[in-house]
PDB file of C-alpha atoms in Angstrom:
ATOM      1  CA  MET A   1     112.384  43.087 111.125  1.00  0.00           C
ATOM      2  CA  GLY A   2     112.293  39.702 108.939  1.00  0.00           C
ATOM      3  CA  GLY A   3     109.544  40.114 107.165  1.00  0.00           C
ATOM      4  CA  ARG A   4     110.633  43.722 106.218  1.00  0.00           C
ATOM      5  CA  LYS A   5     113.999  42.436 104.804  1.00  0.00           C
ATOM      6  CA  LYS A   6     112.272  39.978 102.643  1.00  0.00           C
ATOM      7  CA  ARG A   7     109.876  42.525 101.377  1.00  0.00           C
ATOM      8  CA  GLY A   8     113.119  44.866 100.753  1.00  0.00           C
ATOM      9  CA  PHE A   9     114.761  42.051  98.979  1.00  0.00           C
ATOM     10  CA  ALA A  10     112.085  41.115  96.751  1.00  0.00           C
ATOM     11  CA  ALA A  11     111.369  44.750  95.522  1.00  0.00           C
ATOM     12  CA  SER A  12     115.391  44.747  94.724  1.00  0.00           C
ATOM     13  CA  ALA A  13     115.150  41.778  92.916  1.00  0.00           C
ATOM     14  CA  GLY A  14     112.081  42.961  91.162  1.00  0.00           C
ATOM     15  CA  LEU A  15     113.564  45.945  89.931  1.00  0.00           C
ATOM     16  CA  LEU A  16     116.759  44.061  88.422  1.00  0.00           C
ATOM     17  CA  LEU A  17     114.624  41.634  86.582  1.00  0.00           C
ATOM     18  CA  ALA A  18     112.948  44.348  85.168  1.00  0.00           C
ATOM     19  CA  ALA A  19     116.090  46.425  84.029  1.00  0.00           C
ATOM     20  CA  LEU A  20     117.256  42.749  82.295  1.00  0.00           C
ATOM     21  CA  LEU A  21     113.804  41.929  80.620  1.00  0.00           C
ATOM     22  CA  THR A  22     113.840  45.441  79.102  1.00  0.00           C
ATOM     23  CA  GLY A  23     117.495  45.429  77.737  1.00  0.00           C
ATOM     24  CA  CYS A  24     118.430  48.365  79.285  1.00  0.00           C
ATOM     25  CA  ALA A  25     118.872  49.673  82.936  1.00  0.00           C
ATOM     26  CA  GLY A  26     117.015  52.589  82.013  1.00  0.00           C
ATOM     27  CA  SER A  27     113.600  51.664  81.369  1.00  0.00           C
ATOM     28  CA  ALA A  28     110.230  53.243  81.846  1.00  0.00           C
ATOM     29  CA  ASN A  29     109.016  50.184  83.691  1.00  0.00           C
ATOM     30  CA  ALA A  30     111.938  50.017  86.224  1.00  0.00           C
ATOM     31  CA  ASP A  31     111.101  52.239  89.447  1.00  0.00           C
ATOM     32  CA  SER A  32     111.631  55.962  88.224  1.00  0.00           C
ATOM     33  CA  ALA A  33     112.952  57.048  91.785  1.00  0.00           C
ATOM     34  CA  ALA A  34     115.818  54.272  91.683  1.00  0.00           C
ATOM     35  CA  LEU A  35     119.151  55.402  90.508  1.00  0.00           C
ATOM     36  CA  GLN A  36     120.068  52.999  86.906  1.00  0.00           C
ATOM     37  CA  ALA A  37     123.636  51.095  86.989  1.00  0.00           C
ATOM     38  CA  SER A  38     124.723  49.271  84.408  1.00  0.00           C
ATOM     39  CA  GLY A  39     127.727  47.477  82.388  1.00  0.00           C
ATOM     40  CA  SER A  40     130.774  45.803  83.470  1.00  0.00           C
ATOM     41  CA  THR A  41     130.141  42.261  85.022  1.00  0.00           C
ATOM     42  CA  THR A  42     133.621  42.675  86.746  1.00  0.00           C
ATOM     43  CA  VAL A  43     132.427  45.571  88.593  1.00  0.00           C
ATOM     44  CA  ALA A  44     128.685  44.734  89.140  1.00  0.00           C
ATOM     45  CA  PRO A  45     129.179  42.832  92.183  1.00  0.00           C
ATOM     46  CA  VAL A  46     131.022  45.651  93.902  1.00  0.00           C
ATOM     47  CA  ALA A  47     128.112  48.236  92.605  1.00  0.00           C
ATOM     48  CA  SER A  48     125.421  45.557  94.033  1.00  0.00           C
ATOM     49  CA  ASP A  49     127.052  45.148  97.504  1.00  0.00           C
ATOM     50  CA  ALA A  50     127.382  49.024  97.580  1.00  0.00           C
ATOM     51  CA  ALA A  51     123.492  49.341  96.560  1.00  0.00           C
ATOM     52  CA  GLU A  52     122.977  47.071  99.232  1.00  0.00           C
ATOM     53  CA  ALA A  53     124.249  48.982 101.835  1.00  0.00           C
ATOM     54  CA  LEU A  54     122.842  52.064 100.724  1.00  0.00           C
ATOM     55  CA  LYS A  55     119.317  50.981 101.462  1.00  0.00           C
ATOM     56  CA  SER A  56     119.314  52.128 104.944  1.00  0.00           C
ATOM     57  CA  ARG A  57     120.016  55.563 103.666  1.00  0.00           C
ATOM     58  CA  GLY A  58     116.866  55.556 101.547  1.00  0.00           C
ATOM     59  CA  LEU A  59     118.767  55.090  98.261  1.00  0.00           C
ATOM     60  CA  LYS A  60     117.180  52.876  95.602  1.00  0.00           C
ATOM     61  CA  ILE A  61     119.840  51.560  93.130  1.00  0.00           C
ATOM     62  CA  THR A  62     119.130  48.939  90.556  1.00  0.00           C
ATOM     63  CA  VAL A  63     122.744  47.262  88.744  1.00  0.00           C
ATOM     64  CA  ALA A  64     122.371  45.371  85.570  1.00  0.00           C
ATOM     65  CA  THR A  65     125.156  43.964  83.410  1.00  0.00           C
ATOM     66  CA  GLN A  66     123.859  44.784  79.986  1.00  0.00           C
ATOM     67  CA  GLY A  67     126.244  44.367  77.675  1.00  0.00           C
ATOM     68  CA  GLY A  68     129.682  44.190  79.511  1.00  0.00           C
ATOM     69  CA  SER A  69     131.321  47.873  79.707  1.00  0.00           C
ATOM     70  CA  ALA A  70     130.619  48.983  76.165  1.00  0.00           C
ATOM     71  CA  GLY A  71     126.765  48.493  76.976  1.00  0.00           C
ATOM     72  CA  GLY A  72     127.166  50.389  79.828  1.00  0.00           C
ATOM     73  CA  ILE A  73     128.813  53.455  78.086  1.00  0.00           C
ATOM     74  CA  SER A  74     126.410  53.014  75.472  1.00  0.00           C
ATOM     75  CA  GLN A  75     123.237  53.164  77.802  1.00  0.00           C
ATOM     76  CA  LEU A  76     124.991  56.069  79.810  1.00  0.00           C
ATOM     77  CA  GLY A  77     125.522  58.175  76.478  1.00  0.00           C
ATOM     78  CA  SER A  78     121.781  57.395  75.201  1.00  0.00           C
ATOM     79  CA  LYS A  79     120.673  58.647  78.694  1.00  0.00           C
ATOM     80  CA  GLN A  80     118.994  55.299  79.746  1.00  0.00           C
ATOM     81  CA  ILE A  81     121.242  54.981  82.774  1.00  0.00           C
ATOM     82  CA  GLN A  82     122.972  57.358  85.364  1.00  0.00           C
ATOM     83  CA  VAL A  83     126.079  55.274  86.146  1.00  0.00           C
ATOM     84  CA  ALA A  84     127.965  53.258  83.448  1.00  0.00           C
ATOM     85  CA  LEU A  85     130.185  50.375  84.966  1.00  0.00           C
ATOM     86  CA  SER A  86     133.284  50.011  83.216  1.00  0.00           C
ATOM     87  CA  SER A  87     136.444  47.844  83.544  1.00  0.00           C
ATOM     88  CA  LYS A  88     138.209  49.405  80.608  1.00  0.00           C
ATOM     89  CA  PRO A  89     138.972  53.201  80.304  1.00  0.00           C
ATOM     90  CA  LEU A  90     137.044  55.358  77.793  1.00  0.00           C
ATOM     91  CA  SER A  91     138.339  55.828  74.338  1.00  0.00           C
ATOM     92  CA  ASP A  92     138.469  58.587  72.234  1.00  0.00           C
ATOM     93  CA  GLU A  93     135.629  56.527  70.125  1.00  0.00           C
ATOM     94  CA  ASP A  94     133.513  56.213  72.746  1.00  0.00           C
ATOM     95  CA  ARG A  95     133.539  60.114  73.297  1.00  0.00           C
ATOM     96  CA  LYS A  96     132.844  60.434  69.573  1.00  0.00           C
ATOM     97  CA  ALA A  97     129.821  58.069  69.651  1.00  0.00           C
ATOM     98  CA  TYR A  98     128.243  60.487  72.226  1.00  0.00           C
ATOM     99  CA  PRO A  99     129.333  64.123  71.816  1.00  0.00           C
ATOM    100  CA  ASN A 100     126.294  65.178  73.625  1.00  0.00           C
ATOM    101  CA  SER A 101     127.600  63.662  76.705  1.00  0.00           C
ATOM    102  CA  ASP A 102     130.065  64.633  79.196  1.00  0.00           C
ATOM    103  CA  PHE A 103     131.881  61.398  80.352  1.00  0.00           C
ATOM    104  CA  VAL A 104     133.394  61.706  83.613  1.00  0.00           C
ATOM    105  CA  PRO A 105     135.146  58.723  84.671  1.00  0.00           C
ATOM    106  CA  THR A 106     135.685  57.524  88.594  1.00  0.00           C
ATOM    107  CA  GLN A 107     138.526  54.814  89.267  1.00  0.00           C
ATOM    108  CA  ILE A 108     136.922  53.059  91.829  1.00  0.00           C
ATOM    109  CA  GLY A 109     139.681  50.171  92.186  1.00  0.00           C
ATOM    110  CA  ALA A 110     141.710  47.935  90.089  1.00  0.00           C
ATOM    111  CA  ASP A 111     141.869  44.283  88.705  1.00  0.00           C
ATOM    112  CA  ALA A 112     143.731  41.414  87.013  1.00  0.00           C
ATOM    113  CA  VAL A 113     142.369  39.817  83.706  1.00  0.00           C
ATOM    114  CA  GLY A 114     144.098  36.351  83.823  1.00  0.00           C
ATOM    115  CA  ILE A 115     144.359  33.593  81.159  1.00  0.00           C
ATOM    116  CA  ILE A 116     142.411  30.925  82.958  1.00  0.00           C
ATOM    117  CA  ILE A 117     143.119  27.466  82.280  1.00  0.00           C
ATOM    118  CA  THR A 118     141.988  23.999  83.900  1.00  0.00           C
ATOM    119  CA  LYS A 119     143.822  22.338  87.082  1.00  0.00           C
ATOM    120  CA  GLU A 120     144.558  19.533  84.567  1.00  0.00           C
ATOM    121  CA  VAL A 121     146.099  21.581  81.927  1.00  0.00           C
ATOM    122  CA  ALA A 122     148.046  22.931  84.772  1.00  0.00           C
ATOM    123  CA  ASP A 123     149.086  19.892  86.478  1.00  0.00           C
ATOM    124  CA  GLY A 124     149.980  18.589  82.837  1.00  0.00           C
ATOM    125  CA  GLY A 125     152.873  21.222  82.839  1.00  0.00           C
ATOM    126  CA  VAL A 126     151.568  24.572  81.873  1.00  0.00           C
ATOM    127  CA  LYS A 127     152.030  27.211  84.478  1.00  0.00           C
ATOM    128  CA  ASN A 128     153.575  30.075  82.220  1.00  0.00           C
ATOM    129  CA  LEU A 129     152.441  31.104  78.666  1.00  0.00           C
ATOM    130  CA  THR A 130     154.553  33.848  76.404  1.00  0.00           C
ATOM    131  CA  LYS A 131     152.930  36.640  74.643  1.00  0.00           C
ATOM    132  CA  GLU A 132     153.449  34.615  70.959  1.00  0.00           C
ATOM    133  CA  GLN A 133     151.730  31.480  73.128  1.00  0.00           C
ATOM    134  CA  VAL A 134     148.748  33.391  74.149  1.00  0.00           C
ATOM    135  CA  LYS A 135     148.620  34.852  70.734  1.00  0.00           C
ATOM    136  CA  GLY A 136     148.574  30.991  69.063  1.00  0.00           C
ATOM    137  CA  LEU A 137     146.170  29.892  71.208  1.00  0.00           C
ATOM    138  CA  PHE A 138     143.398  32.641  70.925  1.00  0.00           C
ATOM    139  CA  GLU A 139     144.159  32.512  66.879  1.00  0.00           C
ATOM    140  CA  GLY A 140     143.516  29.060  66.630  1.00  0.00           C
ATOM    141  CA  LYS A 141     147.162  28.125  65.753  1.00  0.00           C
ATOM    142  CA  ILE A 142     147.990  26.067  69.068  1.00  0.00           C
ATOM    143  CA  THR A 143     145.567  23.507  69.022  1.00  0.00           C
ATOM    144  CA  ASN A 144     147.120  20.694  71.417  1.00  0.00           C
ATOM    145  CA  TRP A 145     148.286  21.506  75.088  1.00  0.00           C
ATOM    146  CA  SER A 146     151.045  19.471  74.310  1.00  0.00           C
ATOM    147  CA  GLN A 147     152.494  22.520  71.900  1.00  0.00           C
ATOM    148  CA  VAL A 148     153.205  24.610  74.926  1.00  0.00           C
ATOM    149  CA  GLY A 149     154.455  22.109  77.244  1.00  0.00           C
ATOM    150  CA  GLY A 150     151.484  20.680  78.794  1.00  0.00           C
ATOM    151  CA  PRO A 151     149.164  17.107  78.177  1.00  0.00           C
ATOM    152  CA  ASP A 152     148.116  15.534  75.034  1.00  0.00           C
ATOM    153  CA  LEU A 153     144.711  17.265  75.272  1.00  0.00           C
ATOM    154  CA  GLN A 154     142.737  19.140  72.478  1.00  0.00           C
ATOM    155  CA  VAL A 155     142.453  23.173  73.288  1.00  0.00           C
ATOM    156  CA  PHE A 156     139.124  25.004  73.506  1.00  0.00           C
ATOM    157  CA  VAL A 157     138.924  28.566  73.456  1.00  0.00           C
ATOM    158  CA  TYR A 158     135.989  30.769  75.066  1.00  0.00           C
ATOM    159  CA  ASP A 159     136.746  34.288  73.987  1.00  0.00           C
ATOM    160  CA  LYS A 160     135.188  37.314  75.356  1.00  0.00           C
ATOM    161  CA  GLU A 161     132.676  38.898  72.890  1.00  0.00           C
ATOM    162  CA  PRO A 162     133.746  42.574  71.164  1.00  0.00           C
ATOM    163  CA  GLY A 163     133.032  45.602  73.655  1.00  0.00           C
ATOM    164  CA  ARG A 164     133.987  43.806  76.944  1.00  0.00           C
ATOM    165  CA  GLY A 165     136.786  45.111  78.823  1.00  0.00           C
ATOM    166  CA  THR A 166     138.248  41.917  79.330  1.00  0.00           C
ATOM    167  CA  ARG A 167     138.992  41.298  75.595  1.00  0.00           C
ATOM    168  CA  GLU A 168     140.258  44.623  75.176  1.00  0.00           C
ATOM    169  CA  VAL A 169     142.670  43.889  77.950  1.00  0.00           C
ATOM    170  CA  LEU A 170     143.801  41.120  76.306  1.00  0.00           C
ATOM    171  CA  ASP A 171     144.309  42.497  73.280  1.00  0.00           C
ATOM    172  CA  LYS A 172     146.109  45.248  74.475  1.00  0.00           C
ATOM    173  CA  PHE A 173     148.421  42.575  75.794  1.00  0.00           C
ATOM    174  CA  VAL A 174     148.653  40.697  72.407  1.00  0.00           C
ATOM    175  CA  TYR A 175     148.513  43.241  69.882  1.00  0.00           C
ATOM    176  CA  GLY A 176     149.384  46.843  71.125  1.00  0.00           C
ATOM    177  CA  LYS A 177     147.865  48.894  68.800  1.00  0.00           C
ATOM    178  CA  GLU A 178     147.337  46.731  66.262  1.00  0.00           C
ATOM    179  CA  LYS A 179     144.221  45.257  65.055  1.00  0.00           C
ATOM    180  CA  PRO A 180     143.073  42.139  66.337  1.00  0.00           C
ATOM    181  CA  PRO A 181     142.901  39.325  63.442  1.00  0.00           C
ATOM    182  CA  VAL A 182     139.192  37.857  62.641  1.00  0.00           C
ATOM    183  CA  PRO A 183     138.009  35.120  65.082  1.00  0.00           C
ATOM    184  CA  PRO A 184     139.180  31.463  63.967  1.00  0.00           C
ATOM    185  CA  GLN A 185     136.565  29.277  62.345  1.00  0.00           C
ATOM    186  CA  SER A 186     136.734  26.074  64.705  1.00  0.00           C
ATOM    187  CA  ASP A 187     134.792  24.268  66.405  1.00  0.00           C
ATOM    188  CA  ASN A 188     136.765  24.559  69.360  1.00  0.00           C
ATOM    189  CA  TYR A 189     136.334  28.064  69.730  1.00  0.00           C
ATOM    190  CA  ALA A 190     133.131  30.127  71.110  1.00  0.00           C
ATOM    191  CA  VAL A 191     132.451  33.353  72.397  1.00  0.00           C
ATOM    192  CA  VAL A 192     131.121  34.253  75.698  1.00  0.00           C
ATOM    193  CA  GLY A 193     129.629  37.241  77.595  1.00  0.00           C
ATOM    194  CA  GLY A 194     129.876  37.886  81.198  1.00  0.00           C
ATOM    195  CA  ASN A 195     132.429  36.491  83.940  1.00  0.00           C
ATOM    196  CA  LEU A 196     130.244  33.945  85.624  1.00  0.00           C
ATOM    197  CA  GLU A 197     129.224  32.350  82.019  1.00  0.00           C
ATOM    198  CA  THR A 198     132.638  32.366  80.983  1.00  0.00           C
ATOM    199  CA  ARG A 199     133.817  30.543  84.537  1.00  0.00           C
ATOM    200  CA  ASN A 200     131.000  27.752  83.874  1.00  0.00           C
ATOM    201  CA  LYS A 201     132.207  27.058  80.547  1.00  0.00           C
ATOM    202  CA  LEU A 202     135.618  26.617  81.696  1.00  0.00           C
ATOM    203  CA  LYS A 203     134.596  24.483  84.564  1.00  0.00           C
ATOM    204  CA  SER A 204     132.288  22.202  82.206  1.00  0.00           C
ATOM    205  CA  THR A 205     134.716  22.213  79.242  1.00  0.00           C
ATOM    206  CA  LYS A 206     138.072  19.892  79.397  1.00  0.00           C
ATOM    207  CA  GLY A 207     141.316  21.679  77.874  1.00  0.00           C
ATOM    208  CA  SER A 208     139.589  25.057  78.073  1.00  0.00           C
ATOM    209  CA  ILE A 209     141.132  28.513  78.340  1.00  0.00           C
ATOM    210  CA  ALA A 210     139.919  32.008  78.568  1.00  0.00           C
ATOM    211  CA  PRO A 211     140.414  35.742  79.535  1.00  0.00           C
ATOM    212  CA  LEU A 212     138.884  36.069  83.353  1.00  0.00           C
ATOM    213  CA  SER A 213     138.998  38.519  86.131  1.00  0.00           C
ATOM    214  CA  THR A 214     141.405  36.442  88.466  1.00  0.00           C
ATOM    215  CA  GLY A 215     138.741  37.338  91.199  1.00  0.00           C
ATOM    216  CA  PHE A 216     135.984  35.057  89.773  1.00  0.00           C
ATOM    217  CA  ILE A 217     138.244  32.078  90.255  1.00  0.00           C
ATOM    218  CA  GLU A 218     138.919  32.676  94.274  1.00  0.00           C
ATOM    219  CA  GLY A 219     137.698  29.501  95.870  1.00  0.00           C
ATOM    220  CA  HIS A 220     137.695  27.577  92.606  1.00  0.00           C
ATOM    221  CA  ASP A 221     140.521  25.559  92.855  1.00  0.00           C
ATOM    222  CA  ASP A 222     140.009  23.274  89.437  1.00  0.00           C
ATOM    223  CA  LEU A 223     140.617  26.608  87.781  1.00  0.00           C
ATOM    224  CA  VAL A 224     144.095  28.267  87.317  1.00  0.00           C
ATOM    225  CA  ALA A 225     145.517  31.505  86.533  1.00  0.00           C
ATOM    226  CA  VAL A 226     148.699  30.951  84.793  1.00  0.00           C
ATOM    227  CA  SER A 227     151.902  33.459  85.120  1.00  0.00           C
ATOM    228  CA  LEU A 228     152.293  35.477  82.015  1.00  0.00           C
ATOM    229  CA  GLU A 229     156.143  36.095  80.488  1.00  0.00           C
ATOM    230  CA  GLY A 230     157.088  34.927  83.954  1.00  0.00           C
ATOM    231  CA  VAL A 231     155.039  37.225  85.804  1.00  0.00           C
ATOM    232  CA  ALA A 232     152.288  35.579  88.025  1.00  0.00           C
ATOM    233  CA  PRO A 233     148.666  37.589  88.750  1.00  0.00           C
ATOM    234  CA  THR A 234     149.612  38.115  92.647  1.00  0.00           C
ATOM    235  CA  LEU A 235     148.800  41.226  94.525  1.00  0.00           C
ATOM    236  CA  GLU A 236     152.030  42.546  94.470  1.00  0.00           C
ATOM    237  CA  ASN A 237     152.747  42.026  90.638  1.00  0.00           C
ATOM    238  CA  VAL A 238     149.085  43.724  89.931  1.00  0.00           C
ATOM    239  CA  ALA A 239     149.773  46.247  92.578  1.00  0.00           C
ATOM    240  CA  SER A 240     152.546  47.469  90.942  1.00  0.00           C
ATOM    241  CA  SER A 241     151.281  47.022  87.386  1.00  0.00           C
ATOM    242  CA  LYS A 242     154.115  44.546  86.532  1.00  0.00           C
ATOM    243  CA  TYR A 243     151.710  41.869  85.961  1.00  0.00           C
ATOM    244  CA  PRO A 244     150.834  42.815  82.099  1.00  0.00           C
ATOM    245  CA  MET A 245     146.986  42.568  82.156  1.00  0.00           C
ATOM    246  CA  THR A 246     146.172  44.618  85.148  1.00  0.00           C
ATOM    247  CA  ARG A 247     143.236  47.239  84.319  1.00  0.00           C
ATOM    248  CA  PRO A 248     141.332  50.067  86.112  1.00  0.00           C
ATOM    249  CA  LEU A 249     137.823  49.677  87.637  1.00  0.00           C
ATOM    250  CA  PHE A 250     135.645  52.466  86.792  1.00  0.00           C
ATOM    251  CA  VAL A 251     132.082  54.033  87.431  1.00  0.00           C
ATOM    252  CA  ILE A 252     131.329  56.732  84.780  1.00  0.00           C
ATOM    253  CA  THR A 253     128.704  59.820  84.766  1.00  0.00           C
ATOM    254  CA  ASP A 254     127.441  62.073  82.382  1.00  0.00           C
ATOM    255  CA  GLY A 255     128.635  64.905  83.801  1.00  0.00           C
ATOM    256  CA  GLN A 256     130.032  65.615  87.368  1.00  0.00           C
ATOM    257  CA  PRO A 257     127.941  63.568  89.919  1.00  0.00           C
ATOM    258  CA  GLN A 258     125.658  65.141  91.788  1.00  0.00           C
ATOM    259  CA  GLY A 259     122.408  63.963  94.074  1.00  0.00           C
ATOM    260  CA  ALA A 260     122.108  60.245  94.792  1.00  0.00           C
ATOM    261  CA  VAL A 261     124.582  59.699  92.093  1.00  0.00           C
ATOM    262  CA  LYS A 262     127.560  61.624  93.986  1.00  0.00           C
ATOM    263  CA  GLU A 263     126.423  59.895  97.394  1.00  0.00           C
ATOM    264  CA  TYR A 264     126.653  56.414  95.425  1.00  0.00           C
ATOM    265  CA  ILE A 265     130.237  57.353  94.181  1.00  0.00           C
ATOM    266  CA  ASP A 266     131.234  58.822  97.462  1.00  0.00           C
ATOM    267  CA  TYR A 267     130.391  55.557  99.203  1.00  0.00           C
ATOM    268  CA  LEU A 268     132.281  53.434  97.015  1.00  0.00           C
ATOM    269  CA  LEU A 269     135.558  55.663  97.217  1.00  0.00           C
ATOM    270  CA  SER A 270     135.230  55.950 101.036  1.00  0.00           C
ATOM    271  CA  PRO A 271     136.600  53.572 103.605  1.00  0.00           C
ATOM    272  CA  GLU A 272     133.573  51.504 103.676  1.00  0.00           C
ATOM    273  CA  GLY A 273     133.002  51.061 100.349  1.00  0.00           C
ATOM    274  CA  GLN A 274     136.893  50.364  99.736  1.00  0.00           C
ATOM    275  CA  LYS A 275     136.460  47.139 101.867  1.00  0.00           C
ATOM    276  CA  LEU A 276     134.102  45.937  99.186  1.00  0.00           C
ATOM    277  CA  LEU A 277     137.090  45.491  96.784  1.00  0.00           C
ATOM    278  CA  PRO A 278     139.059  43.150  98.340  1.00  0.00           C
ATOM    279  CA  VAL A 279     135.767  40.803  99.007  1.00  0.00           C
ATOM    280  CA  HIS A 280     135.778  39.917  95.214  1.00  0.00           C
ATOM    281  CA  GLY A 281     139.293  39.978  94.273  1.00  0.00           C
ATOM    282  CA  TYR A 282     140.064  43.323  93.499  1.00  0.00           C
ATOM    283  CA  LEU A 283     142.586  45.835  94.722  1.00  0.00           C
ATOM    284  CA  THR A 284     141.392  49.152  96.560  1.00  0.00           C
ATOM    285  CA  ARG A 285     142.808  52.562  95.207  1.00  0.00           C
ATOM    286  CA  GLN A 286     145.178  52.708  98.252  1.00  0.00           C
ATOM    287  CA  GLN A 287     146.578  49.521  96.816  1.00  0.00           C
ATOM    288  CA  MET A 288     146.885  51.078  93.580  1.00  0.00           C
ATOM    289  CA  GLY A 289     148.636  54.198  95.043  1.00  0.00           C
ATOM    290  CA  LEU A 290     145.746  56.264  93.831  1.00  0.00           C
TER     291      LEU A 290
END
């Protein structure tokens, strides 16, 4: 039994590596019998857990995070994968870009995007940020934490790259329907990709700040999600959408899901599949009143 498990794990790892190396989850070099899912680094942990659980049913599912939410939607629209993972709702622009695709989103749960700072900054007095303060920080106009009641420490901003669901949620909170300005030209500003990269950068840089799924800082006491406009990202505030950076989590298909794709999505929506969301700090459909 132990040998079979090791061989199964190695096979799955090989499939995932193939998907990542080729730059898309639907490469011809990957197992053609495998269902391909790719996109959001926020949705990916739940998608991967579900894929692992469905191995016993004979389903082969590879999960990658090529290009975040926008990358997943692009790959789906280009017929490279069967399931896009997205932490942002589909936009009119997404649909117009792929007129030959019939995108069907299915919400599997919800998440909170936090404005994450280091514990040193939080302990120095930064517990809450207003919308204007967040705007000033990410536009490079606030350069020292003492300007918002914190310690005398330079601010270092790690921003999400365009197309990431996390960045879209931040833009909506700060700018509403207005177009965000171009990024500041500063040595204290850098663009990062996925959630793990973002967390690692935060942990290794004094005075840093970044938008990041709050689920990714659970168990990391050196990082803190501040309140926004006086509202903390608690379970209750996210479930009620009182917290301003609450977002839905989706799996998206081209047309109504069928066959193995339907079995995969049905599992994600099932009571067993929904139990995977709280494991990663996310809310279930039931918690969101769906």
